[in-house]
mmCIF file of N, CA and C in Angstrom:
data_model
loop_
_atom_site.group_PDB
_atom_site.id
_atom_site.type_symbol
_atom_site.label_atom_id
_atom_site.label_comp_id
_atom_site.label_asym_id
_atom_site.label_seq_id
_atom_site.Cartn_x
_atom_site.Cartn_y
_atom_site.Cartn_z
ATOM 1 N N UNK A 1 98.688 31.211 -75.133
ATOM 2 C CA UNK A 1 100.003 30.627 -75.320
ATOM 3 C C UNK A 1 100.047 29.880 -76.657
ATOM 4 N N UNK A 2 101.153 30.131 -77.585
ATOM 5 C CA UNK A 2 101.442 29.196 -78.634
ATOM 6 C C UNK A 2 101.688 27.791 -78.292
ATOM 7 N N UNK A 3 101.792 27.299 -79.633
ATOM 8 C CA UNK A 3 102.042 25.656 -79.289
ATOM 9 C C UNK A 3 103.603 26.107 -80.532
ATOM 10 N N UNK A 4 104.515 25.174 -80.252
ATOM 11 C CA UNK A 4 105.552 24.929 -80.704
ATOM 12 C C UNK A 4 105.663 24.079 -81.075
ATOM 13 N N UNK A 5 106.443 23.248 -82.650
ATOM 14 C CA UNK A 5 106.623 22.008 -82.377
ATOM 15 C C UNK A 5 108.000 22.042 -82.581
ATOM 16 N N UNK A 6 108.944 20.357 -82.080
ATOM 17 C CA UNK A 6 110.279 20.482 -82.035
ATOM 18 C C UNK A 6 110.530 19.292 -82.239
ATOM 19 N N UNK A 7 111.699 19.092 -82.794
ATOM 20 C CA UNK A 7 112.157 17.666 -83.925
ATOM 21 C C UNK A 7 112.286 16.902 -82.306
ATOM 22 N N UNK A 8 112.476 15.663 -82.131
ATOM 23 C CA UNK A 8 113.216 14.782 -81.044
ATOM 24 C C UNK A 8 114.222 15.352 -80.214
ATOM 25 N N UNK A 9 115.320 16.392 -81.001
ATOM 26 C CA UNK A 9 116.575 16.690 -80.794
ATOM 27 C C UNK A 9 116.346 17.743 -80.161
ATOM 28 N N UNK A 10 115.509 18.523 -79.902
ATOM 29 C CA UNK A 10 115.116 20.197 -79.853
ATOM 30 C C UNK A 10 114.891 21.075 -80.416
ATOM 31 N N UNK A 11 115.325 20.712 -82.072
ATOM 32 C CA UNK A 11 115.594 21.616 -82.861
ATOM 33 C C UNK A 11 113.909 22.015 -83.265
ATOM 34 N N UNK A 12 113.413 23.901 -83.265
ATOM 35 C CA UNK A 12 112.470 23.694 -83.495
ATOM 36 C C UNK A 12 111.541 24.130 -84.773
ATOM 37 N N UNK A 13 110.229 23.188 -85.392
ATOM 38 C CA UNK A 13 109.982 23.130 -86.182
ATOM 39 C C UNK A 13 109.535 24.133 -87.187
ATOM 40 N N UNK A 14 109.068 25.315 -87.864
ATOM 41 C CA UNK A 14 108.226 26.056 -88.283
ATOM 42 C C UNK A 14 107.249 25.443 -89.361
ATOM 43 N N UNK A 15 106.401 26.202 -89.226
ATOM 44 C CA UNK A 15 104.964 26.113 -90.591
ATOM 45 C C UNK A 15 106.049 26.226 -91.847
ATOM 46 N N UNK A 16 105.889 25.287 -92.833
ATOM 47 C CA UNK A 16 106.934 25.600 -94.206
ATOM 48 C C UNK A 16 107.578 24.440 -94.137
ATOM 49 N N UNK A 17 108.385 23.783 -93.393
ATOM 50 C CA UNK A 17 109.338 23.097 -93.207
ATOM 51 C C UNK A 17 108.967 22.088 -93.094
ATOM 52 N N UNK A 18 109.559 20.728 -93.948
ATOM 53 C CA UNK A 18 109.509 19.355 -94.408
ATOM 54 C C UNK A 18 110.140 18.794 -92.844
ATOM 55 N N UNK A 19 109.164 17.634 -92.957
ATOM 56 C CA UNK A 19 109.141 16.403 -91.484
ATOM 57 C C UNK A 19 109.024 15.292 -92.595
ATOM 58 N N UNK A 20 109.227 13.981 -92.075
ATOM 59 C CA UNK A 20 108.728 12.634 -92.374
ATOM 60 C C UNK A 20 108.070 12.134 -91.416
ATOM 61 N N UNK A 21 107.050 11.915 -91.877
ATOM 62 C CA UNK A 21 105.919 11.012 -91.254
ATOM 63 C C UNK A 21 105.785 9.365 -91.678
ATOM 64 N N UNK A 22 105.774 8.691 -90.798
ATOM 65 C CA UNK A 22 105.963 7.520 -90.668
ATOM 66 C C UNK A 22 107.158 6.846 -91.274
ATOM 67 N N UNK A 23 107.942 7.434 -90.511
ATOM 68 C CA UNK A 23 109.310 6.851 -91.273
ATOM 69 C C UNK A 23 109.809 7.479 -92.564
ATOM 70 N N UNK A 24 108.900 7.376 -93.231
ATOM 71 C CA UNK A 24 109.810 7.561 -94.843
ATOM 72 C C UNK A 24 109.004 8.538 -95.521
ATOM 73 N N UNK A 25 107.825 8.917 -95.680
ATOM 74 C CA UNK A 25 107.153 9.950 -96.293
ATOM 75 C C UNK A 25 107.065 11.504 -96.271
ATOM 76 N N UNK A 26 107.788 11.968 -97.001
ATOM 77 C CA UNK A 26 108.039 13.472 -96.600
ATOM 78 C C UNK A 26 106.980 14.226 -96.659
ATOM 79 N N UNK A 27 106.928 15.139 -95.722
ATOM 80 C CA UNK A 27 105.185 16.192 -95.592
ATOM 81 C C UNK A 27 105.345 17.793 -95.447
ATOM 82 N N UNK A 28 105.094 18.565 -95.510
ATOM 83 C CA UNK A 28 104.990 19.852 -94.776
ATOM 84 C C UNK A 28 104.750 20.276 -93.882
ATOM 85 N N UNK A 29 105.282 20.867 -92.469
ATOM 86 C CA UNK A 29 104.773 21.029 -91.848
ATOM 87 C C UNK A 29 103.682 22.334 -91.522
ATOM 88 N N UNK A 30 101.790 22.072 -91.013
ATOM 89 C CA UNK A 30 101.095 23.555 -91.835
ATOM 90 C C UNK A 30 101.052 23.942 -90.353
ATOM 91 N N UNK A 31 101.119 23.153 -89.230
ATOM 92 C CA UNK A 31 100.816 23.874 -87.918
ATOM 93 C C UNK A 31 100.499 23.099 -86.820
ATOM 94 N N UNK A 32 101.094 23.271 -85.548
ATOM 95 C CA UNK A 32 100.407 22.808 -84.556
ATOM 96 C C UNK A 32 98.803 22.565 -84.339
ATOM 97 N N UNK A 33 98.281 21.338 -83.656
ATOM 98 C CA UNK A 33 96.927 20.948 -83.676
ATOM 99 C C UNK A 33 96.754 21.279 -82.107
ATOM 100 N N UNK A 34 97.547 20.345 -81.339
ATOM 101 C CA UNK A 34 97.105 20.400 -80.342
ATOM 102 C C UNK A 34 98.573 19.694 -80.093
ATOM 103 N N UNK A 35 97.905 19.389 -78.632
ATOM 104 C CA UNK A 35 100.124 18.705 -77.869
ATOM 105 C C UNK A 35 99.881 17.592 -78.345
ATOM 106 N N UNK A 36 99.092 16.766 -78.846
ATOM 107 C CA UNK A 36 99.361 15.620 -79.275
ATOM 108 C C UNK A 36 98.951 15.264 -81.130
ATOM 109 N N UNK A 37 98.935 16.374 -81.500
ATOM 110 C CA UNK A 37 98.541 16.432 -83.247
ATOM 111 C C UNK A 37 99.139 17.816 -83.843
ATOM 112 N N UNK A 38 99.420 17.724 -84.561
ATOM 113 C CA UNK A 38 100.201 18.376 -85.982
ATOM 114 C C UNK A 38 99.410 18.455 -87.170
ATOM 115 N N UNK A 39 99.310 19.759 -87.855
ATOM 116 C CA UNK A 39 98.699 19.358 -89.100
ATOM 117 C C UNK A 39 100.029 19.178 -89.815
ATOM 118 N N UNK A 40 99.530 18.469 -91.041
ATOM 119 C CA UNK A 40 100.754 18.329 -92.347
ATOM 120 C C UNK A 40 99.951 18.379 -93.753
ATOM 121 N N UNK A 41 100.655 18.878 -94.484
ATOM 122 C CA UNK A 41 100.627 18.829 -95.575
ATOM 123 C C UNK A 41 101.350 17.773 -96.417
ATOM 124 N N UNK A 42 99.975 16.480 -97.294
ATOM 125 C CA UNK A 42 100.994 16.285 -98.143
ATOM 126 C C UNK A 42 101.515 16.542 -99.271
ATOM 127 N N UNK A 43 102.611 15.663 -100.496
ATOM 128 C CA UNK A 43 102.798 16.428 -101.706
ATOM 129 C C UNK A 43 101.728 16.795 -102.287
ATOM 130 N N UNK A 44 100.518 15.855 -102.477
ATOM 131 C CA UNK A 44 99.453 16.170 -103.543
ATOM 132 C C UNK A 44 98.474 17.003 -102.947
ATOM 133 N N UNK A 45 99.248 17.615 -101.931
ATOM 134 C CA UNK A 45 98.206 18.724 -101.468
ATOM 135 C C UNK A 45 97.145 18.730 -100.132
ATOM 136 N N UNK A 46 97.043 17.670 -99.734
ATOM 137 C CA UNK A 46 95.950 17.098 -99.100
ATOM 138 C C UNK A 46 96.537 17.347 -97.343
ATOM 139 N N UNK A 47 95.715 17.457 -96.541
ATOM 140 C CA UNK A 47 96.185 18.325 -95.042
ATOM 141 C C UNK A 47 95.649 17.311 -94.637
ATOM 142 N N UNK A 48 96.200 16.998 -93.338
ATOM 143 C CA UNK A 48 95.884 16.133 -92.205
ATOM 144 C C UNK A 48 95.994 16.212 -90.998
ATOM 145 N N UNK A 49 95.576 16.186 -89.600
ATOM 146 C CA UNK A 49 95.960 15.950 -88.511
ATOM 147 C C UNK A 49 96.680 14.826 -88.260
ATOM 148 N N UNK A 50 97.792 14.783 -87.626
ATOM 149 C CA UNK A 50 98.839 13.725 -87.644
ATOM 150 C C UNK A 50 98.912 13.648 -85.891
ATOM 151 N N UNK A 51 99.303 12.228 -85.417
ATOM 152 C CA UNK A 51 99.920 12.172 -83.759
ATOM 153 C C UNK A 51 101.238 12.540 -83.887
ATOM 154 N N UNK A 52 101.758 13.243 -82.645
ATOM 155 C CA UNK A 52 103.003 13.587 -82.719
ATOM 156 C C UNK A 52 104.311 12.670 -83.185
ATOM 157 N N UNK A 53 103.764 11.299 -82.843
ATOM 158 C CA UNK A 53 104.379 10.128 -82.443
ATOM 159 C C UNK A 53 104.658 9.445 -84.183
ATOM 160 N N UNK A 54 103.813 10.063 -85.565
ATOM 161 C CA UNK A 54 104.357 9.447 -86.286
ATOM 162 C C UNK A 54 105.319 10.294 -87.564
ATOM 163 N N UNK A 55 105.220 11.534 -86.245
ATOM 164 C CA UNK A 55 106.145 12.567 -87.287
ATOM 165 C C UNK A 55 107.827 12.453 -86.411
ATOM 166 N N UNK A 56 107.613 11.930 -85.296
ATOM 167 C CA UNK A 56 109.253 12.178 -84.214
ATOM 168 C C UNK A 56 109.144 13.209 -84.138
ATOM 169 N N UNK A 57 107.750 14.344 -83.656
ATOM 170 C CA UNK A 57 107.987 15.798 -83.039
ATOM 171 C C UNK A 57 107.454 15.650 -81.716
ATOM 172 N N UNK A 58 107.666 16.728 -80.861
ATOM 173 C CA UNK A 58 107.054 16.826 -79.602
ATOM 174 C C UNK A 58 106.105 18.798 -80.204
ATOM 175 N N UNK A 59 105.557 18.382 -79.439
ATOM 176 C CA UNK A 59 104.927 20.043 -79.415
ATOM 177 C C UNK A 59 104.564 20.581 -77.637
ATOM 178 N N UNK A 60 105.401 21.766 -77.683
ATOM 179 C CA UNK A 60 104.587 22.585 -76.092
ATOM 180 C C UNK A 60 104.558 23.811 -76.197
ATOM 181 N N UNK A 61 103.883 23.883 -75.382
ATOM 182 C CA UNK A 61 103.158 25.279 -75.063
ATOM 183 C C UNK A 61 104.734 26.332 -74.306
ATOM 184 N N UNK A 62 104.496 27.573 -75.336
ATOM 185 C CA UNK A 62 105.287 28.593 -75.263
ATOM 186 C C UNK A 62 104.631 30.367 -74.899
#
């Protein structure tokens, strides 16, 4: 099963597509981690595992 992720609202996220993380910092989104982590990309390039909780996404299994 995939993992999905989806803004607060429902709307849902793809690999490519800009989130803000922690409020104000814009990122990339590179992929689901797990239901409770996200990778992101930031501008200068650099990837991270993120909690769902500081991007405002949910992620589930599809």
């Amino acid at each position: 099963m995939a993992l999905t992720v989806y803004r607060l609202d429902g709307t849902p996220v793809d690999a490519g597509e800009e989130l803000t993380v922690d409020h104000n910092y814009p990122v990339t989104l590179v992929a689901a981690a797990s239901r409770d982590h996200i990778r992101i990309r930031w501008g200068w390039g650099a990837e991270e595992d993120v909690a769902v909780t500081r991007a405002a996404v949910t992620v589930d299994r599809v």
